[in-house]
Short mmCIF file of C-alpha atoms and ligand atoms in Angstrom, two decimals:
data_model
loop_
_atom_site.label_atom_id
_atom_site.label_comp_id
_atom_site.label_asym_id
_atom_site.label_seq_id
_atom_site.Cartn_x
_atom_site.Cartn_y
_atom_site.Cartn_z
CA MET N 282 3.90 41.23 60.64
CA SER N 283 1.75 38.46 62.75
CA ASP N 284 2.90 35.27 63.39
CA ILE N 285 0.50 34.27 60.60
CA GLU N 286 2.37 36.07 58.29
CA ALA N 287 6.09 34.72 59.01
CA MET N 288 5.52 31.64 58.37
CA LYS N 289 3.82 32.49 55.32
CA ALA N 290 7.35 33.54 54.46
CA GLN N 291 8.91 30.59 55.91
CA LEU N 292 7.22 28.28 54.63
CA VAL N 293 7.04 30.64 50.80
CA GLY N 294 11.10 30.90 51.36
CA ASP N 295 11.82 26.56 51.97
CA ILE N 296 8.95 25.74 48.82
CA ALA N 297 11.45 27.90 46.65
CA ALA N 298 14.72 26.76 48.03
CA ALA N 299 12.97 23.08 47.75
CA ALA N 300 16.70 20.88 46.12
CA ASP N 301 14.08 18.31 44.09
CA LEU N 302 10.43 16.82 43.57
CA ASP N 303 10.81 14.38 47.07
CA THR N 304 11.91 18.01 49.23
CA LEU N 305 9.12 19.05 47.67
CA GLU N 306 6.98 17.42 48.97
CA GLY N 307 7.86 16.52 52.37
CA LEU N 308 7.45 20.55 51.77
CA ARG N 309 3.47 19.23 51.23
CA VAL N 310 2.75 16.66 52.87
CA ALA N 311 4.84 18.61 56.48
CA THR N 312 2.44 21.92 54.92
CA LEU N 313 -0.79 20.57 53.72
CA GLY N 314 -1.24 16.83 54.74
CA LYS N 315 -3.45 15.59 56.96
CA ALA N 316 -1.11 16.36 59.84
CA GLY N 317 0.65 19.81 58.20
CA SER N 318 1.71 22.87 59.61
CA VAL N 319 -1.28 24.24 57.84
CA THR N 320 -3.91 21.99 57.83
CA ALA N 321 -3.39 22.35 62.12
CA LEU N 322 -3.86 25.47 61.14
CA LEU N 323 -7.04 25.51 59.49
CA LYS N 324 -8.26 22.96 61.83
CA THR N 325 -8.11 25.90 64.72
CA MET N 326 -10.84 28.24 62.64
CA GLY N 327 -14.19 26.91 64.57
CA SER N 328 -12.73 27.52 68.27
CA LEU N 329 -11.95 31.08 67.05
CA SER N 330 -14.27 33.79 68.73
CA THR N 331 -16.01 36.13 66.42
CA GLU N 332 -13.35 38.60 66.25
CA GLU N 333 -10.42 36.70 65.72
CA ARG N 334 -12.12 35.11 62.51
CA LYS N 335 -12.56 38.32 61.40
CA THR N 336 -8.55 38.84 61.58
CA ARG N 337 -6.99 35.16 61.58
CA GLY N 338 -9.75 33.97 59.08
CA PRO N 339 -8.49 36.01 55.94
CA GLU N 340 -4.98 35.26 57.28
CA ILE N 341 -4.54 31.74 57.88
CA HIS N 342 -7.09 31.21 54.33
CA GLY N 343 -4.46 33.26 52.31
CA LEU N 344 -1.25 31.05 54.56
CA ARG N 345 -3.40 27.94 52.41
CA GLU N 346 -3.16 29.55 49.14
CA ALA N 347 -0.10 31.06 49.05
CA VAL N 348 1.30 27.59 50.47
CA THR N 349 -0.32 25.97 47.62
CA ALA N 350 0.17 28.27 45.15
CA ALA N 351 4.10 28.13 45.40
CA LEU N 352 4.31 24.47 45.94
CA ALA N 353 2.08 24.20 42.61
CA ASP N 354 4.56 26.65 40.95
CA LYS N 355 7.50 25.36 42.17
CA LYS N 356 6.46 21.14 41.42
CA ALA N 357 6.27 22.37 37.39
CA SER N 358 9.85 23.89 37.56
CA LEU N 359 11.44 20.91 39.00
CA GLU N 360 9.62 19.09 36.59
CA ALA N 361 11.07 21.32 33.30
CA ALA N 362 14.46 20.91 34.46
CA ALA N 363 14.04 17.48 35.46
CA LEU N 364 12.81 17.03 31.51
CA ASP N 365 15.67 19.64 30.69
CA ALA N 366 18.21 17.05 31.80
CA LYS N 367 16.86 13.65 30.88
CA LEU N 368 16.13 14.94 27.59
CA ALA N 369 20.78 16.42 27.57
CA THR N 370 21.46 12.43 28.38
CA GLU N 371 19.18 10.74 26.39
CA THR N 372 20.78 11.77 22.57
CA LEU N 373 18.73 10.13 20.06
CA ASP N 374 20.27 10.63 15.93
CA MET N 375 17.52 10.76 13.49
CA THR N 376 20.10 10.40 11.01
CA LEU N 377 22.22 7.31 12.34
CA PRO N 378 21.71 4.92 9.68
CA ALA N 379 19.29 2.22 9.83
CA SER N 380 20.04 -0.89 12.17
CA ALA N 381 21.60 -4.04 8.85
CA ARG N 382 20.09 -5.83 11.37
CA ALA N 383 16.25 -4.17 11.16
CA ALA N 384 14.25 -7.24 10.12
CA GLY N 385 11.41 -7.98 7.71
CA SER N 386 11.32 -7.30 4.09
CA ILE N 387 9.26 -6.20 0.66
CA HIS N 388 7.26 -9.11 -0.11
CA PRO N 389 8.54 -10.63 -4.29
CA VAL N 390 4.77 -9.52 -5.11
CA SER N 391 4.84 -5.61 -4.09
CA GLN N 392 8.38 -5.52 -4.73
CA VAL N 393 8.13 -5.94 -8.61
CA MET N 394 4.52 -4.15 -8.96
CA ASP N 395 6.92 -1.13 -7.51
CA GLU N 396 9.41 -1.86 -10.63
CA VAL N 397 6.62 -2.29 -12.82
CA ALA N 398 5.36 0.90 -11.45
CA GLU N 399 8.21 2.75 -11.43
CA ILE N 400 9.44 2.14 -15.38
CA PHE N 401 5.76 2.82 -16.32
CA ALA N 402 5.75 5.94 -14.78
CA ASP N 403 9.13 6.82 -16.58
CA LEU N 404 6.26 6.72 -20.18
CA GLY N 405 3.83 8.78 -18.91
CA PHE N 406 1.50 5.94 -17.29
CA ALA N 407 -0.27 6.64 -14.54
CA VAL N 408 -2.02 4.10 -11.49
CA ALA N 409 -4.69 3.35 -11.77
CA THR N 410 -7.52 0.56 -8.84
CA GLY N 411 -9.77 -1.17 -8.47
CA PRO N 412 -12.26 -2.70 -6.08
CA GLU N 413 -11.71 -6.78 -5.68
CA ILE N 414 -15.03 -7.35 -4.93
CA GLU N 415 -16.39 -6.59 -9.39
CA ASP N 416 -19.82 -6.67 -10.28
CA ASP N 417 -20.52 -8.75 -13.25
CA TRP N 418 -21.08 -5.99 -16.03
CA ARG N 419 -17.83 -4.58 -16.12
CA ASN N 420 -15.66 -8.25 -14.97
CA PHE N 421 -17.46 -9.93 -18.40
CA THR N 422 -20.27 -7.96 -19.95
CA ALA N 423 -18.65 -4.07 -20.69
CA LEU N 424 -15.87 -6.52 -21.61
CA ASN N 425 -17.95 -8.08 -25.02
CA ILE N 426 -17.96 -11.23 -22.87
CA PRO N 427 -21.39 -11.58 -22.86
CA GLU N 428 -23.89 -13.89 -20.46
CA THR N 429 -23.47 -17.58 -23.25
CA HIS N 430 -19.82 -16.91 -23.72
CA PRO N 431 -17.30 -19.60 -23.18
CA ALA N 432 -14.80 -17.52 -21.50
CA ARG N 433 -17.39 -16.79 -18.90
CA ALA N 434 -17.10 -20.52 -17.67
CA MET N 435 -12.82 -20.12 -18.26
CA HIS N 436 -12.18 -18.16 -15.40
CA ASP N 437 -13.70 -20.24 -12.63
CA THR N 438 -15.37 -17.01 -11.08
CA PHE N 439 -16.46 -16.84 -6.97
CA TYR N 440 -19.18 -15.58 -6.96
CA PHE N 441 -21.40 -13.59 -4.48
CA PRO N 442 -25.21 -15.38 -3.52
CA GLU N 443 -27.28 -14.03 -5.85
CA ASP N 444 -28.88 -12.16 -3.05
CA ARG N 445 -25.67 -10.08 -2.32
CA ASN N 446 -26.73 -8.45 -6.03
CA GLY N 447 -25.37 -4.60 -6.50
CA ALA N 448 -28.00 -2.04 -6.50
CA ASP N 449 -28.03 -1.77 -10.14
CA GLY N 450 -28.83 -6.08 -10.73
CA ASN N 451 -26.13 -7.26 -10.86
CA ARG N 452 -24.43 -10.30 -9.84
CA MET N 453 -21.26 -9.59 -7.58
CA LEU N 454 -17.93 -11.71 -7.91
CA LEU N 455 -14.09 -12.11 -7.38
CA ARG N 456 -12.90 -10.47 -9.55
CA THR N 457 -11.46 -12.85 -12.14
CA HIS N 458 -8.40 -10.42 -13.47
CA THR N 459 -7.85 -6.77 -13.99
CA SER N 460 -9.49 -5.98 -17.04
CA PRO N 461 -12.24 -3.84 -15.18
CA VAL N 462 -10.28 -1.51 -14.80
CA GLN N 463 -10.13 -0.36 -18.04
CA VAL N 464 -13.53 -0.59 -17.78
CA ARG N 465 -13.69 1.55 -14.99
CA THR N 466 -10.95 4.19 -15.72
CA MET N 467 -12.96 4.87 -19.74
CA MET N 468 -16.13 5.68 -17.78
CA SER N 469 -14.77 8.31 -15.05
CA GLU N 470 -11.75 9.73 -17.74
CA THR N 471 -11.62 11.06 -20.58
CA PRO N 472 -9.34 10.43 -23.07
CA PRO N 473 -5.81 10.86 -23.52
CA ILE N 474 -5.70 7.73 -21.51
CA ARG N 475 -2.58 5.98 -19.57
CA ILE N 476 -2.71 3.58 -16.91
CA ILE N 477 -1.59 0.26 -14.84
CA ALA N 478 -4.00 -1.55 -12.99
CA PRO N 479 -1.89 -3.01 -10.32
CA GLY N 480 -3.85 -5.56 -8.00
CA ARG N 481 -5.90 -9.17 -7.42
CA VAL N 482 -7.37 -11.35 -9.02
CA TYR N 483 -9.50 -14.69 -8.45
CA ARG N 484 -10.13 -18.22 -9.81
CA SER N 485 -10.95 -21.22 -8.31
CA ASP N 486 -7.62 -22.87 -9.94
CA SER N 487 -4.90 -24.44 -7.40
CA ASP N 488 -1.94 -26.12 -8.41
CA ALA N 489 2.04 -25.69 -8.55
CA THR N 490 1.35 -22.49 -11.11
CA HIS N 491 -1.40 -21.64 -10.19
CA THR N 492 -3.23 -20.00 -6.65
CA PRO N 493 -6.83 -19.35 -5.99
CA MET N 494 -5.45 -15.70 -5.74
CA PHE N 495 -3.20 -14.34 -7.72
CA HIS N 496 -1.53 -10.77 -9.22
CA GLN N 497 -2.04 -9.20 -12.38
CA VAL N 498 -0.92 -5.45 -14.01
CA GLU N 499 -3.78 -4.23 -16.44
CA GLY N 500 -2.34 -1.87 -18.43
CA LEU N 501 -4.03 0.75 -21.33
CA VAL N 502 -3.41 3.62 -23.30
CA ILE N 503 -6.33 5.13 -25.28
CA ASP N 504 -6.67 7.94 -27.95
CA ARG N 505 -6.37 9.08 -30.92
CA GLY N 506 -4.79 6.87 -33.60
CA ILE N 507 -3.32 4.96 -31.49
CA HIS N 508 -2.25 1.48 -33.00
CA MET N 509 -0.06 -1.91 -32.22
CA GLY N 510 2.78 -0.82 -33.67
CA HIS N 511 2.15 1.58 -30.04
CA LEU N 512 1.42 -1.28 -29.00
CA LYS N 513 4.37 -3.47 -29.94
CA TRP N 514 7.04 -0.72 -28.66
CA THR N 515 5.34 -0.49 -24.94
CA LEU N 516 6.08 -3.63 -24.61
CA GLU N 517 9.60 -4.38 -25.25
CA THR N 518 10.73 -0.75 -23.16
CA PHE N 519 8.41 -2.48 -20.82
CA LEU N 520 10.01 -5.62 -20.88
CA LYS N 521 13.70 -4.68 -20.92
CA ALA N 522 13.34 -2.79 -18.58
CA PHE N 523 12.16 -4.45 -16.27
CA PHE N 524 14.39 -7.59 -16.68
CA GLU N 525 17.47 -5.40 -17.55
CA ARG N 526 18.64 -5.93 -20.94
CA ASP N 527 19.12 -5.23 -23.91
CA ASP N 528 18.30 -8.59 -26.02
CA ILE N 529 14.91 -8.67 -25.28
CA VAL N 530 12.71 -10.10 -28.18
CA LEU N 531 9.16 -10.40 -28.31
CA ARG N 532 7.33 -12.99 -30.31
CA LEU N 533 3.23 -11.05 -31.50
CA ARG N 534 1.33 -14.83 -31.64
CA PRO N 535 -2.58 -14.15 -32.93
CA SER N 536 -4.83 -14.80 -30.46
CA TYR N 537 -8.72 -14.54 -29.47
CA PHE N 538 -9.92 -11.96 -26.42
CA PRO N 539 -13.26 -11.49 -26.46
CA PHE N 540 -12.17 -7.93 -25.20
CA THR N 541 -9.61 -6.70 -27.72
CA GLU N 542 -9.45 -7.31 -31.91
CA PRO N 543 -7.26 -7.70 -32.67
CA SER N 544 -5.53 -10.19 -30.02
CA ALA N 545 -1.99 -10.82 -29.36
CA GLU N 546 -0.36 -13.20 -27.51
CA VAL N 547 2.96 -12.74 -26.81
CA ASP N 548 5.29 -14.77 -25.40
CA VAL N 549 9.49 -13.85 -25.65
CA GLY N 550 13.28 -15.62 -25.82
CA TYR N 551 14.68 -17.62 -23.52
CA LYS N 552 17.21 -19.84 -23.03
CA GLN N 553 17.12 -22.68 -20.40
CA GLU N 554 20.82 -21.99 -18.13
CA LYS N 555 21.13 -24.15 -14.91
CA GLY N 556 17.61 -25.37 -14.35
CA ARG N 557 16.45 -22.48 -15.15
CA ARG N 558 15.10 -20.29 -17.38
CA VAL N 559 17.11 -16.83 -18.39
CA VAL N 560 15.25 -14.46 -20.96
CA GLY N 561 16.67 -12.73 -23.55
CA GLY N 562 17.71 -13.52 -26.98
CA ASN N 563 16.05 -14.78 -29.86
CA GLY N 564 13.19 -17.91 -29.41
CA ASP N 565 14.39 -19.36 -33.12
CA ALA N 566 17.97 -19.78 -31.52
CA GLU N 567 20.26 -22.00 -31.21
CA GLY N 568 19.04 -23.39 -28.03
CA HIS N 569 16.21 -20.83 -27.09
CA ALA N 570 13.04 -21.45 -27.26
CA TRP N 571 9.42 -18.89 -26.95
CA MET N 572 7.05 -18.97 -23.84
CA GLU N 573 4.44 -17.07 -23.79
CA LEU N 574 4.63 -13.68 -21.00
CA LEU N 575 1.13 -11.74 -21.38
CA GLY N 576 -2.06 -10.97 -23.25
CA SER N 577 -3.13 -7.81 -25.27
CA GLY N 578 -3.72 -6.77 -27.75
CA MET N 579 -5.89 -2.99 -29.33
CA VAL N 580 -9.12 -2.36 -27.39
CA ASN N 581 -12.37 -3.89 -28.85
CA ARG N 582 -14.33 -1.11 -29.92
CA HIS N 583 -17.67 -2.94 -28.83
CA VAL N 584 -15.27 -2.26 -25.49
CA ILE N 585 -14.97 1.92 -26.28
CA ALA N 586 -18.51 2.26 -27.38
CA ASN N 587 -19.63 -0.41 -23.89
CA CYS N 588 -17.47 2.25 -22.10
CA GLY N 589 -19.33 5.50 -23.47
CA LEU N 590 -16.77 6.98 -25.72
CA ASP N 591 -16.64 7.37 -29.09
CA PRO N 592 -15.14 4.27 -31.37
CA ASP N 593 -14.71 5.92 -34.81
CA GLU N 594 -12.67 8.88 -32.98
CA TYR N 595 -10.37 6.79 -30.06
CA GLN N 596 -8.27 3.79 -30.25
CA GLY N 597 -6.48 2.71 -27.52
CA PHE N 598 -4.19 -1.15 -26.95
CA ALA N 599 -4.25 -2.99 -23.77
CA PHE N 600 -2.68 -5.54 -22.20
CA GLY N 601 -2.77 -8.54 -18.98
CA ILE N 602 0.63 -9.33 -17.75
CA GLY N 603 0.94 -12.12 -14.85
CA ILE N 604 2.52 -9.75 -12.21
CA ASP N 605 3.90 -13.24 -10.14
CA ARG N 606 4.71 -14.75 -12.67
CA ILE N 607 7.08 -12.05 -14.20
CA ALA N 608 8.75 -12.13 -10.59
CA MET N 609 9.03 -15.81 -10.91
CA LEU N 610 11.30 -15.70 -13.68
CA LYS N 611 12.90 -12.42 -12.78
CA TYR N 612 14.00 -13.80 -9.93
CA GLY N 613 14.33 -16.91 -9.57
CA MET N 614 11.07 -19.31 -7.97
CA ASP N 615 9.44 -22.19 -9.14
CA ASP N 616 6.87 -23.25 -6.89
CA LEU N 617 4.24 -20.64 -7.09
CA ARG N 618 2.44 -21.75 -4.07
CA ALA N 619 4.91 -20.89 -2.17
CA PHE N 620 4.50 -17.06 -2.18
CA PHE N 621 1.31 -16.81 -0.25
CA ASP N 622 2.69 -19.45 2.67
CA GLY N 623 3.78 -16.97 4.93
CA ASP N 624 6.90 -18.61 6.16
CA LEU N 625 9.88 -15.87 6.96
CA ARG N 626 12.15 -18.23 6.15
CA TRP N 627 10.75 -18.29 2.38
CA ALA N 628 9.98 -13.96 3.19
CA ALA N 629 14.09 -13.08 4.29
CA HIS N 630 15.68 -15.29 1.90
CA TYR N 631 13.79 -14.16 -1.50
CA GLY N 632 11.83 -10.59 0.34
CA PHE N 633 14.55 -7.12 -1.22
CA ASN N 634 15.10 -4.84 1.47
CA PRO N 635 12.19 -2.51 2.05
CA LEU N 636 15.39 1.11 1.96
CA SER N 637 15.78 0.71 -1.03
CA VAL N 638 12.69 1.75 -3.31
CA PRO N 639 13.21 0.85 -7.36
CA THR N 640 14.28 3.69 -9.18
CA LEU N 641 15.12 4.23 -12.90
CA SER N 642 18.52 6.09 -12.57
CA GLY N 643 19.12 3.96 -9.15
CA GLY N 644 18.77 0.38 -11.21
CA ILE N 645 15.19 -0.94 -11.22
CA SER N 646 16.53 -4.26 -8.37
CA ALA N 647 20.05 -2.72 -7.27
N1 DAH U 872 -7.32 -10.38 -19.05
C1 DAH U 872 -7.23 -11.66 -19.68
C2 DAH U 872 -6.56 -12.83 -18.34
O1 DAH U 872 -6.57 -12.76 -17.71
C3 DAH U 872 -5.57 -10.54 -19.91
C4 DAH U 872 -5.37 -9.49 -21.35
C5 DAH U 872 -5.54 -10.82 -22.06
C6 DAH U 872 -5.74 -8.10 -20.77
C7 DAH U 872 -5.56 -9.55 -23.02
C8 DAH U 872 -5.08 -7.45 -21.47
C9 DAH U 872 -5.59 -7.96 -22.56
O2 DAH U 872 -6.32 -6.44 -20.92
O3 DAH U 872 -6.02 -6.94 -23.94
O4 DAH U 872 -6.42 -14.11 -18.83
#
């Protein structure tokens, strides 16, 4: 065996025996480093005679390749072993319950939206959505609120400048209610339709019970033979589940909305207890009173026709509820503005555990 072959066997053996990455790095420097033994041999190549270069040349190159490959192999196996050792000591039990100190909580508005969706899902309603930047046709015109209608002025609408009009020339605005989702749903789906549409709405209005942005949930049912009995039963069933009590009494009071005919405002009986309104009981009973909770009615046949359905074939009911308002009522907050202040102390006090999702079986707000 030549001296170079012997050196190769020695170095490859040393590399294979290296116990750790530091030793291996030492061997790399000692062989392939600037002053390394293999590097030194490579440097002698220039001074070899043509004859020597023919035999020693390939041997020296073979030595460098063998050492380089042995170093790479050993490095990979030492790194894999180091990772295995690390994984064996650093255990993470994914089945442990999350820390009770988990930061962050679910905002009451999100909680109530989840509760509402859960209750209506059980009644067969899907959740529909629409854009917050809406056009005036879907927000007003299609809902039977023509340009000259006083309801347009009543909505304190935030309009976009006219140079931002939609492709079809419609004026753009921040939707003033979730009712345009009714229009979008009737135009894109065929009955039977059963949807709720929770979301943000905007009106230029601000005091203790009004903020420029607030939340509503719209309900819409379109099918054959729908009547007000269906509306009343649905609302009663929803409110009993939402307030988690059976003694919910409703009063349907004749009202007017352009998009429903007939229209009814729905009042619920309540009692003042410790400075707080507690829902339940007949509003006409001793110590009780009525409070307005939501707007509703049978979908106006003009609206059904505007959305491309035949009002002689299809009827339906709709309702709109203020989410912030029912959240305040259920969970006892008295200033709506605090909902949107972003105060962490308020969020910690009124917020909900992110890990407890509302379910009917588990108790809706348990
Ligand atoms: N869109 C109404 C509002 O914002 C609420 C409403 C009333 C919605 C009656 C309805 C309804 O769907 O039938 O004041």
